[in-house]
Coordinates of C-alpha atoms and ligand atoms in Angstrom, one line a residue:
M1 CA 92.8 50.0 128.9
T2 CA 93.5 52.5 131.2
Q3 CA 90.7 53.3 133.9
L4 CA 90.7 56.4 135.9
H5 CA 88.0 57.8 138.7
I6 CA 87.6 61.5 138.5
E7 CA 86.2 64.2 140.5
E8 CA 84.9 67.4 138.3
T9 CA 84.9 70.7 140.0
N10 CA 81.4 70.5 140.3
G11 CA 81.2 67.5 142.4
R12 CA 80.5 65.2 139.9
H13 CA 81.7 62.1 139.6
L14 CA 82.8 60.3 136.8
N15 CA 84.3 57.0 135.0
V16 CA 86.9 56.9 132.0
A17 CA 88.5 54.8 130.4
F18 CA 91.5 55.5 127.8
S19 CA 91.9 53.0 124.7
P20 CA 95.6 51.6 124.2
S21 CA 96.3 54.8 122.2
G22 CA 95.5 56.6 125.1
N23 CA 93.8 58.9 121.7
D24 CA 89.8 57.9 122.8
F25 CA 88.5 57.9 126.2
F26 CA 85.4 57.0 127.6
D27 CA 82.4 57.3 130.3
L28 CA 82.3 54.8 131.9
S29 CA 79.4 56.2 133.1
K30 CA 76.8 56.5 130.5
H31 CA 77.2 52.7 130.6
D32 CA 76.2 51.7 133.6
P33 CA 75.3 47.9 133.7
E34 CA 72.0 47.9 133.8
T35 CA 70.6 46.4 137.5
I36 CA 67.2 46.6 139.6
V37 CA 66.2 49.4 140.8
E38 CA 62.6 48.8 142.2
I39 CA 60.5 45.3 142.3
S40 CA 56.6 45.2 142.2
P41 CA 54.2 44.5 144.4
N42 CA 53.5 41.0 143.4
G43 CA 57.5 40.8 142.6
R44 CA 57.0 40.1 139.5
Y45 CA 58.8 42.2 137.7
A46 CA 61.6 44.3 138.2
K47 CA 62.7 47.2 137.3
L48 CA 65.6 48.2 135.2
N49 CA 67.6 51.8 136.0
T50 CA 67.6 52.2 131.8
V51 CA 65.2 54.6 130.3
L52 CA 63.3 53.4 127.5
G53 CA 61.7 57.3 127.0
K54 CA 60.0 59.9 128.9
G55 CA 56.8 61.6 127.6
A56 CA 54.3 64.2 128.9
Y57 CA 53.3 62.2 131.8
K58 CA 54.8 59.2 132.4
V59 CA 58.9 58.0 132.0
V60 CA 59.4 54.5 130.6
Y61 CA 61.6 51.7 131.7
K62 CA 63.1 48.8 130.4
A63 CA 61.7 46.4 133.4
I64 CA 62.0 42.2 132.7
D65 CA 59.6 39.5 134.1
R66 CA 61.3 37.6 137.0
E67 CA 58.4 34.6 135.4
E68 CA 58.3 34.5 131.5
G69 CA 62.4 35.8 131.5
Y70 CA 60.9 39.0 129.1
E71 CA 61.9 42.1 128.9
V72 CA 59.3 44.4 129.9
A73 CA 58.3 48.1 129.8
W74 CA 57.4 49.9 133.1
N75 CA 55.5 52.9 132.9
C76 CA 55.2 55.0 135.2
F77 CA 52.7 58.0 135.6
Q78 CA 52.0 60.9 138.7
T79 CA 48.3 60.4 139.6
T80 CA 46.4 61.3 142.9
K81 CA 44.7 57.8 144.1
A82 CA 41.3 59.2 143.4
Q83 CA 42.6 58.9 139.7
F84 CA 43.8 56.6 139.5
N85 CA 40.5 54.8 141.6
A86 CA 39.1 56.0 138.6
L87 CA 40.5 54.8 135.9
S88 CA 40.5 51.1 137.9
Q89 CA 37.4 49.7 135.3
E90 CA 38.6 51.0 132.3
I91 CA 42.0 49.5 132.7
S92 CA 41.0 46.0 134.1
I93 CA 39.2 46.2 130.6
L94 CA 42.7 46.8 129.0
K95 CA 44.1 44.1 130.3
E96 CA 41.4 41.9 128.3
V97 CA 43.3 43.0 125.9
R98 CA 45.3 40.2 123.5
H99 CA 45.9 41.1 120.2
P100 CA 49.5 41.0 117.9
N101 CA 49.0 44.3 116.9
I102 CA 48.1 45.9 120.5
I103 CA 50.8 46.3 123.2
A104 CA 49.7 44.0 125.2
F105 CA 49.0 45.4 128.7
H106 CA 50.4 42.7 132.0
D107 CA 49.5 44.6 134.6
W108 CA 49.5 47.8 137.6
W109 CA 49.4 49.9 140.9
Y110 CA 48.9 52.3 142.6
S111 CA 52.8 53.0 144.5
K112 CA 53.7 54.4 147.8
D113 CA 55.2 57.6 145.6
N114 CA 52.3 58.4 144.2
E115 CA 52.5 57.0 140.9
F116 CA 50.4 54.3 138.6
I117 CA 52.4 52.0 137.3
F118 CA 51.7 49.9 134.6
V119 CA 53.2 47.1 133.0
A120 CA 53.2 47.2 129.3
E121 CA 55.1 45.2 126.1
L122 CA 58.9 46.1 125.6
M123 CA 59.0 48.0 121.6
T124 CA 62.1 48.3 120.9
S125 CA 62.8 50.7 118.1
G126 CA 60.2 53.1 119.3
T127 CA 57.5 55.1 117.8
L128 CA 56.4 55.3 114.1
R129 CA 57.4 59.3 114.3
E130 CA 60.3 58.6 115.2
Y131 CA 60.6 56.0 112.5
I132 CA 59.0 57.9 110.0
R133 CA 61.9 61.1 110.5
K134 CA 64.7 57.9 110.3
L135 CA 63.7 56.4 107.2
S136 CA 63.2 60.4 105.8
L137 CA 60.2 58.9 103.6
P138 CA 59.2 55.2 104.1
N139 CA 58.5 53.7 100.8
M140 CA 55.1 52.6 100.1
K141 CA 55.5 48.8 100.8
I142 CA 56.4 49.7 104.0
V143 CA 53.7 52.4 104.1
K144 CA 51.2 49.2 103.1
R145 CA 52.8 47.3 105.7
W146 CA 52.4 49.2 108.3
S147 CA 49.1 50.1 107.7
R148 CA 47.2 46.8 107.3
Q149 CA 48.5 46.0 110.8
I150 CA 47.6 49.1 112.8
L151 CA 44.3 48.6 110.5
K152 CA 44.4 44.6 112.1
G153 CA 44.0 45.9 115.5
L154 CA 41.9 48.1 114.8
I155 CA 39.9 45.9 114.0
Y156 CA 40.2 43.7 117.0
L157 CA 39.1 47.6 118.9
H158 CA 35.6 47.9 116.9
S159 CA 35.5 44.8 117.4
H160 CA 35.2 44.2 120.7
D161 CA 31.7 43.9 122.5
P162 CA 31.4 46.7 123.8
P163 CA 33.7 48.5 120.8
I164 CA 36.7 49.9 122.3
I165 CA 37.8 53.1 121.2
H166 CA 41.3 54.1 121.0
R167 CA 40.8 57.8 121.2
D168 CA 44.4 58.6 121.0
I169 CA 45.7 57.1 117.4
K170 CA 49.3 58.3 116.2
C171 CA 52.1 58.0 114.8
D172 CA 53.5 58.8 118.6
N173 CA 51.4 55.8 119.4
I174 CA 52.7 53.4 117.4
F175 CA 55.8 51.4 118.2
I176 CA 57.4 49.7 116.4
N177 CA 60.4 46.4 116.8
G178 CA 62.6 46.9 114.0
A179 CA 64.1 43.3 113.4
H180 CA 60.3 42.2 112.1
G181 CA 58.8 45.2 111.6
E182 CA 55.9 44.8 113.8
V183 CA 53.7 48.0 114.0
K184 CA 51.5 47.2 117.8
I185 CA 49.3 50.2 118.7
G186 CA 49.9 51.8 122.1
D187 CA 49.0 54.3 124.7
M188 CA 46.0 52.6 125.4
G189 CA 45.4 54.8 128.6
T190 CA 42.5 57.1 126.4
A191 CA 41.4 54.3 125.3
K192 CA 37.2 53.3 125.9
M193 CA 34.6 51.0 126.4
K194 CA 31.6 52.8 123.3
L195 CA 28.7 52.0 125.6
G196 CA 26.5 54.3 123.9
K197 CA 27.6 57.5 122.1
K198 CA 31.2 59.1 124.3
Y199 CA 30.9 62.5 124.6
T200 CA 34.6 63.5 126.4
V201 CA 36.7 65.9 124.4
I202 CA 40.0 63.7 124.7
G203 CA 42.5 63.7 122.5
T204 CA 45.9 65.4 120.2
P205 CA 43.9 68.3 117.6
E206 CA 45.6 67.1 114.4
F207 CA 44.4 64.0 114.9
M208 CA 40.9 64.7 116.5
A209 CA 37.8 64.0 113.7
P210 CA 35.5 67.3 113.5
E211 CA 32.9 65.4 115.1
M212 CA 35.0 64.7 118.5
Y213 CA 34.6 68.3 119.1
D214 CA 30.4 68.8 118.9
E215 CA 27.9 67.6 121.8
K216 CA 26.5 65.2 119.5
G217 CA 28.9 62.7 120.5
Y218 CA 30.7 60.6 118.6
S219 CA 31.7 56.9 118.4
E220 CA 34.4 54.6 116.7
K221 CA 34.9 55.8 113.4
V222 CA 37.2 58.7 115.4
D223 CA 39.9 56.7 115.1
I224 CA 39.2 56.1 112.0
Y225 CA 39.6 59.8 110.8
A226 CA 43.0 59.3 113.6
F227 CA 44.4 56.5 110.8
G228 CA 44.3 59.0 107.7
M229 CA 46.3 61.7 109.1
C230 CA 48.3 59.0 110.4
L231 CA 49.0 57.7 106.9
L232 CA 49.0 61.3 105.7
E233 CA 52.3 62.0 108.0
M234 CA 53.5 58.2 106.6
V235 CA 53.8 59.1 103.3
T236 CA 53.9 62.9 103.5
G237 CA 56.5 62.6 106.4
E238 CA 54.9 65.8 107.9
Y239 CA 52.8 66.1 110.6
P240 CA 48.7 67.4 109.7
Y241 CA 48.2 70.8 110.2
N242 CA 51.6 71.9 110.6
E243 CA 50.8 75.1 108.9
C244 CA 48.9 76.0 112.3
K245 CA 50.6 77.2 115.0
N246 CA 48.4 75.8 118.2
A247 CA 45.7 74.1 119.0
A248 CA 43.1 76.6 118.7
Q249 CA 43.8 76.9 114.7
V250 CA 43.8 73.1 114.2
Y251 CA 40.4 73.5 115.9
K252 CA 39.0 76.0 113.8
K253 CA 40.2 73.9 110.4
V254 CA 38.8 71.0 111.8
I255 CA 35.2 73.0 112.7
Q256 CA 35.4 74.2 109.7
G257 CA 35.9 71.7 107.5
S258 CA 39.4 72.0 105.4
R259 CA 42.0 69.7 105.1
P260 CA 45.6 69.9 106.4
E261 CA 47.8 71.3 103.7
C262 CA 49.6 68.5 103.3
L263 CA 46.4 66.8 101.1
N264 CA 47.9 68.7 98.4
K265 CA 51.4 66.1 98.3
V266 CA 50.0 62.9 98.1
Q267 CA 50.8 62.7 94.6
D268 CA 49.4 58.2 94.5
P269 CA 46.1 58.6 93.7
E270 CA 45.1 55.7 95.3
V271 CA 46.5 57.2 98.9
L272 CA 44.8 60.3 98.3
D273 CA 41.4 57.7 98.2
L274 CA 41.8 56.3 101.5
I275 CA 42.8 59.2 103.1
N276 CA 39.9 60.7 101.8
H277 CA 37.9 58.2 102.8
C278 CA 39.1 58.2 106.4
I279 CA 38.7 62.0 106.5
A280 CA 35.6 62.0 105.3
P281 CA 31.8 63.1 107.9
E282 CA 31.5 60.6 109.9
N283 CA 28.6 58.6 108.4
E284 CA 30.7 58.6 105.0
R285 CA 33.5 57.3 106.5
Y286 CA 35.9 53.7 106.2
T287 CA 35.0 51.1 108.4
A288 CA 37.9 50.0 109.4
R289 CA 37.3 46.6 108.0
Q290 CA 36.7 48.7 104.0
I291 CA 39.3 50.4 104.6
V292 CA 41.9 47.6 104.7
N293 CA 39.9 45.8 101.3
H294 CA 41.0 49.1 99.8
P295 CA 43.1 48.6 96.4
F296 CA 46.1 50.5 98.1
L297 CA 46.1 48.1 100.2
L298 CA 45.3 45.1 98.9
V299 CA 48.7 42.8 98.9
E300 CA 51.0 41.3 96.5
P301 CA 51.0 38.3 94.8
E302 CA 54.4 36.3 94.3
V303 CA 54.6 32.9 92.6
V304 CA 56.3 29.7 94.8
L305 CA 57.8 26.5 93.8
L306 CA 56.3 23.4 95.6
T307 CA 57.1 20.7 94.1
M308 CA 58.0 19.0 90.8
D309 CA 57.9 15.4 88.9
P310 CA 61.6 13.5 88.2
E311 CA 61.5 14.8 84.6
K312 CA 60.8 18.3 86.0
V313 CA 58.2 18.7 83.5
N314 CA 55.0 19.0 85.6
L315 CA 55.8 21.6 88.6
S316 CA 53.6 22.6 91.8
L317 CA 53.2 26.0 91.5
Q318 CA 51.5 28.4 94.7
L319 CA 50.4 32.3 94.3
V320 CA 51.6 33.6 97.0
F321 CA 49.7 36.6 99.2
K322 CA 53.3 38.0 100.5
G323 CA 52.1 39.5 104.2
M324 CA 49.3 36.8 104.2
D325 CA 51.2 33.3 104.6
K326 CA 48.0 32.1 105.6
L327 CA 46.4 33.0 101.8
A328 CA 47.4 30.5 98.5
V329 CA 46.0 29.3 95.2
K330 CA 48.0 26.0 94.4
F331 CA 47.9 25.6 90.0
N332 CA 50.1 22.8 88.3
F333 CA 51.9 23.5 85.8
N334 CA 53.0 21.4 83.1
V335 CA 56.1 23.4 81.3
V336 CA 55.5 21.1 77.7
K337 CA 51.4 22.0 77.6
D338 CA 51.7 25.3 79.8
T339 CA 52.4 28.9 79.0
A340 CA 52.6 31.6 82.2
E341 CA 50.3 33.7 79.9
E342 CA 47.3 31.1 79.8
V343 CA 47.8 29.9 83.3
V344 CA 47.1 33.1 84.4
G345 CA 44.5 34.2 81.5
E346 CA 42.7 31.5 83.0
M347 CA 43.1 33.1 86.4
I348 CA 41.8 35.1 85.3
E349 CA 38.8 34.5 83.4
E350 CA 37.7 32.5 86.3
Q351 CA 37.9 35.9 88.7
V352 CA 40.6 33.9 91.4
L353 CA 43.1 36.2 90.6
L354 CA 42.9 40.4 89.9
E355 CA 43.5 41.3 86.3
K356 CA 45.5 43.4 87.7
Y357 CA 48.4 41.6 89.1
K358 CA 48.2 39.9 84.8
T359 CA 51.3 40.7 84.2
L360 CA 53.7 40.5 87.9
I361 CA 52.0 36.8 88.4
T362 CA 52.4 36.1 84.4
H363 CA 56.2 37.6 85.4
E364 CA 57.1 35.5 88.0
I365 CA 55.8 32.2 86.5
N366 CA 58.3 33.1 83.4
R367 CA 61.1 34.7 86.5
I368 CA 60.8 30.3 87.6
L369 CA 60.3 28.6 84.4
R370 CA 63.9 30.5 84.1
E371 CA 65.7 29.0 87.0
L372 CA 64.7 25.5 86.0
N373 CA 65.9 26.4 82.8
K374 CA 69.1 27.9 84.4
I375 CA 69.6 24.4 86.6
Q376 CA 68.2 22.6 83.6
N377 CA 71.3 24.4 81.3
G378 CA 73.8 24.2 84.2
D379 CA 72.6 20.7 84.8
D380 CA 73.8 19.2 80.8
Q381 CA 75.4 21.4 79.3
N382 CA 72.8 21.1 76.6
K383 CA 71.3 24.3 75.9
E384 CA 69.1 22.9 72.7
E385 CA 68.0 19.7 75.3
A386 CA 67.6 22.6 77.9
N387 CA 65.5 25.5 75.4
S388 CA 63.2 22.6 74.1
L389 CA 61.8 21.4 78.0
W390 CA 61.3 24.6 79.2
P391 CA 58.7 26.1 76.6
I392 CA 59.1 30.0 78.4
S393 CA 56.8 32.8 77.5
G394 CA 55.0 32.8 74.4
A395 CA 56.4 29.3 73.2
S396 CA 53.7 27.0 71.3
S397 CA 51.1 25.1 73.6
T398 CA 49.7 22.5 72.6
G399 CA 46.4 23.5 74.5
Y400 CA 45.9 21.9 78.2
G401 CA 43.2 19.3 77.9
G402 CA 42.6 18.0 81.3
S403 CA 46.4 18.6 81.7
R404 CA 46.7 21.1 84.1
S405 CA 44.7 19.5 86.4
N406 CA 43.5 22.1 88.7
I407 CA 43.8 25.8 90.0
A408 CA 42.9 25.2 94.1
L409 CA 42.3 27.6 96.9
T410 CA 44.5 26.2 100.0
I411 CA 44.8 26.8 102.7
S412 CA 48.3 26.1 105.1
P413 CA 47.4 25.0 108.7
G414 CA 47.4 26.8 111.0
S415 CA 44.2 28.2 108.9
M416 CA 41.7 28.2 111.1
A417 CA 42.6 30.9 112.9
Q418 CA 42.6 33.0 109.8
T419 CA 41.2 36.6 111.9
Q420 CA 38.0 38.4 109.9
M421 CA 40.8 40.7 108.0
E422 CA 42.2 37.8 106.7
R423 CA 39.0 36.4 105.0
N424 CA 38.2 40.3 104.1
F425 CA 41.6 40.2 102.3
M426 CA 41.2 37.2 100.8
N427 CA 37.4 38.2 99.4
G428 CA 38.9 41.0 97.7
M429 CA 41.2 39.0 95.6
I430 CA 40.5 35.9 95.6
S431 CA 36.4 34.6 95.4
P432 CA 35.1 32.8 98.7
L433 CA 34.8 29.9 96.8
Y434 CA 32.0 29.1 100.1
P435 CA 30.9 32.2 101.7
G436 CA 30.7 31.1 105.6
M437 CA 32.6 27.6 104.9
E438 CA 35.4 26.9 106.9
P439 CA 38.5 27.7 105.3
N440 CA 39.7 23.5 105.4
R441 CA 37.1 22.2 103.6
R442 CA 36.8 24.4 101.1
R443 CA 40.7 22.9 100.8
E444 CA 39.3 19.5 100.7
W445 CA 36.5 20.1 98.3
L446 CA 39.6 21.2 96.1
N447 CA 41.9 18.6 96.7
D448 CA 39.5 16.0 96.2
P449 CA 37.1 16.4 92.9
E450 CA 34.6 13.9 94.8
D451 CA 33.9 16.0 97.7
S452 CA 30.6 18.2 97.5
L453 CA 29.8 21.5 96.7
P454 CA 26.2 22.1 99.2
M455 CA 23.7 22.8 96.5
R456 CA 21.0 20.2 96.0
E457 CA 19.9 17.8 93.9
Y458 CA 19.2 18.6 89.9
P459 CA 16.6 16.3 88.0
N460 CA 17.7 15.4 84.7
D461 CA 14.9 17.4 82.5
T462 CA 16.3 21.0 85.0
P463 CA 17.0 23.7 82.5
I464 CA 21.5 23.7 81.8
E465 CA 21.1 28.2 82.6
E466 CA 18.9 26.7 86.4
F467 CA 22.4 24.6 87.7
V468 CA 25.4 26.7 86.1
S469 CA 24.1 29.6 87.0
D470 CA 23.6 27.7 90.9
T471 CA 27.2 26.7 91.0
A472 CA 28.3 30.1 89.5
Q473 CA 27.6 30.9 92.6
A474 CA 27.8 28.8 95.0
L475 CA 31.2 29.3 93.3
H476 CA 30.9 33.3 93.8
R477 CA 31.3 34.2 90.3
D478 CA 29.4 36.7 89.0
M479 CA 25.7 35.9 86.5
E480 CA 28.5 36.7 83.2
K481 CA 30.4 34.4 84.5
A482 CA 27.8 32.0 84.6
R483 CA 26.2 33.2 81.2
Q484 CA 29.6 32.3 79.3
W485 CA 29.9 28.5 80.4
T486 CA 26.1 27.9 80.2
D487 CA 26.6 29.6 76.1
K488 CA 29.4 27.4 75.1
L489 CA 27.2 23.8 77.0
K490 CA 24.4 25.1 74.6
K491 CA 26.6 25.3 71.5
E492 CA 27.4 21.7 72.5
D493 CA 23.3 21.0 72.4
I494 CA 23.8 20.6 75.9
M495 CA 20.3 21.6 77.5
T496 CA 19.9 20.3 80.4
V497 CA 21.3 18.8 83.4
G498 CA 20.6 15.1 81.9
D499 CA 22.3 16.7 78.5
L500 CA 25.0 17.2 81.1
R501 CA 25.7 14.0 82.8
R502 CA 25.4 11.8 80.1
L503 CA 28.8 13.3 79.0
H504 CA 31.9 11.2 79.3
D505 CA 35.2 12.8 79.8
E506 CA 35.6 13.1 76.0
D507 CA 33.1 15.1 75.8
W508 CA 33.8 17.7 78.3
A509 CA 37.1 18.2 76.9
G510 CA 35.4 19.4 73.6
I511 CA 33.1 22.0 75.4
K512 CA 36.2 24.6 75.7
L513 CA 34.9 24.9 79.1
T514 CA 38.1 25.9 81.3
V515 CA 39.8 23.5 83.6
F516 CA 38.5 25.5 86.4
A517 CA 35.0 25.5 84.6
T518 CA 35.0 22.2 83.9
R519 CA 35.8 20.9 87.1
A520 CA 33.1 22.9 88.6
L521 CA 30.9 22.1 86.7
K522 CA 31.3 18.2 87.4
N523 CA 31.5 18.7 91.2
A524 CA 28.8 20.0 91.4
L525 CA 26.8 17.2 89.6
A526 CA 28.9 14.5 91.5
E527 CA 27.1 16.6 94.3
S528 CA 24.0 16.8 93.0
T529 CA 24.1 13.0 92.5
R530 CA 24.7 12.4 95.6
L531 CA 21.7 13.7 97.0
R532 CA 19.5 11.9 94.9
S533 CA 18.2 9.3 96.2
P534 CA 20.2 5.6 96.4
R535 CA 17.4 4.0 94.1
S536 CA 18.7 6.8 91.3
T537 CA 22.6 6.9 92.3
A538 CA 22.8 2.9 91.4
S539 CA 24.5 3.1 88.5
T540 CA 27.1 5.9 89.0
N541 CA 30.5 5.9 87.1
S542 CA 33.4 5.6 89.1
N543 CA 34.1 9.8 88.8
G544 CA 30.7 10.2 90.9
H545 CA 28.7 11.0 87.1
E546 CA 25.3 9.2 86.4
E547 CA 26.0 7.1 83.1
G548 CA 22.9 6.8 80.4
L549 CA 19.9 8.0 82.8
Ligands
ATP601 N1 55.9 49.9 125.5 C1 56.8 50.6 125.0 N2 58.0 49.9 125.5 C2 59.4 50.2 124.4 N3 59.2 52.0 125.0 C3 58.2 52.6 125.1 C4 57.2 51.9 125.1 N4 56.5 52.5 125.7 C5 56.5 54.1 125.6 N5 58.3 54.2 125.1 C6 58.5 55.1 124.9 O1 58.7 56.0 126.4 C7 58.1 56.9 125.3 C8 57.6 58.0 126.3 O2 56.0 57.6 126.1 P1 54.3 58.2 125.7 O3 54.9 59.5 124.6 O4 53.8 57.0 125.4 O5 54.1 59.3 127.0 P2 53.2 59.8 127.1 O6 53.8 61.0 128.2 O7 52.0 59.3 127.2 O8 52.7 60.5 125.8 P3 52.7 61.4 125.2 O9 54.0 62.6 125.7 O10 52.8 61.4 123.8 O11 50.9 62.5 125.8 C9 58.1 57.4 123.9 O12 57.8 57.9 122.9 C10 59.0 56.0 124.1 O13 60.4 56.5 123.1

């Protein structure tokens, strides 16, 4: 490539390079290599000559953290020393804010050029607003994923003691890391600790809740209102109150309670309902935790095959909630005896899975069976044999009494770090087995029938309904479920806990309770037996159940 140095008539110097054909040329001055132009007072951060962006108040450069080797964002903000000093307390609080969905704030100082400089986590793909424009309209899956992440950040800020109010949530202040689809709340410069109600009118008019304008003060709920407007922008691609010509018009509409026109364009009833809950009057407005449990944001589950025996008859499957890798429902599936419909029906019946996922999960299980069928067919070329081995949807079943051993809620390693929000998600989809109990504990209990339920001792003459209702409650099942279990037991003349204790394994199978219910009651019984005095537990059988008492 030929390179030339050209001096233009206006005195500007250009470095250009011609391609070998001579038809193309490149302006090399636009491709200056990145060079260090400034070092932070503590020597840790090196500012580069690359501008990441410019806003109304600040210029943001790329920089390098020379201690960790990370790229960071170097923000320059013109301000007086007095203003900088006034901000110092808030800034030191922001340095403590550490959450995967909030841009980390690393360091700050006041420069000799009267600039407040702060170093923050660098985001690679611009703002949510730019992204929405780029994608024309993001699909609902993306909107859901973004929303969940923003809400995780808000839950964190609002659960801080005292709560931190961001006060300027909008799509321009939410940043994206494109490679991983990560979304983080940025521009924490307006954030404030809520020590009592806040009064300062601050933010962007289109995203400001009406109570921000009255002198009664406002709370962290203003961020929820702003999130509602962001969601509106995400689903319509329009800036809220686009119909207004200036901030005064927006203000007038907001205090009159007039909704943005683009709200009429929202088609999806779930999204509309969610936005309405976000922009409702302050006392009716949802909290970030409530929003995250809204049906629109519930995560869609899928099924994965974990293991299978060499005969490929007993499969271990797992229901995984996408985006929530720590939450899963593990269950065994016998391809000869079980059908997807039955298993899913049982999960719904036992309130392990929401009814709305019935078709999806049935389809998912059948998809796995079909895949296995394909493998089988490919392996031995014997279609007939393969079909008999893999009874897919609707195939006759010999029943599953006792063969499908369990549906277990499992939490993968690292679950102790599970956030409250994730637990809330979980509560929305799967009933918590023991509220307040550590996730690991649940897993142990469910995987090990010998493990215990947190119940009391039940004498033999305890009415069966009392025991069943306590068990259902401990498992967070509703009372209707308890009644169904009791009815089935009473049909078999089981009126007391003593009657239940006298049952043998084959008797249990005859009661026609689901595998899950049988397992739950057996475990509760074993626990109750364990809690009895050593004298009375002397004659327990191998399952921990008393015999003949
Ligand atoms: N952490 C970051 N990582 C990467 N780019 C960033 C980061 N922070 C800001 N930018 C870029 O710099 C631009 C200006 O930043 P920002 O919008 O926060 O400036 P501002 O003056 O505070 O904003 P506004 O004009 O919205 O009031 C952004 O649009 C973005 O492109």
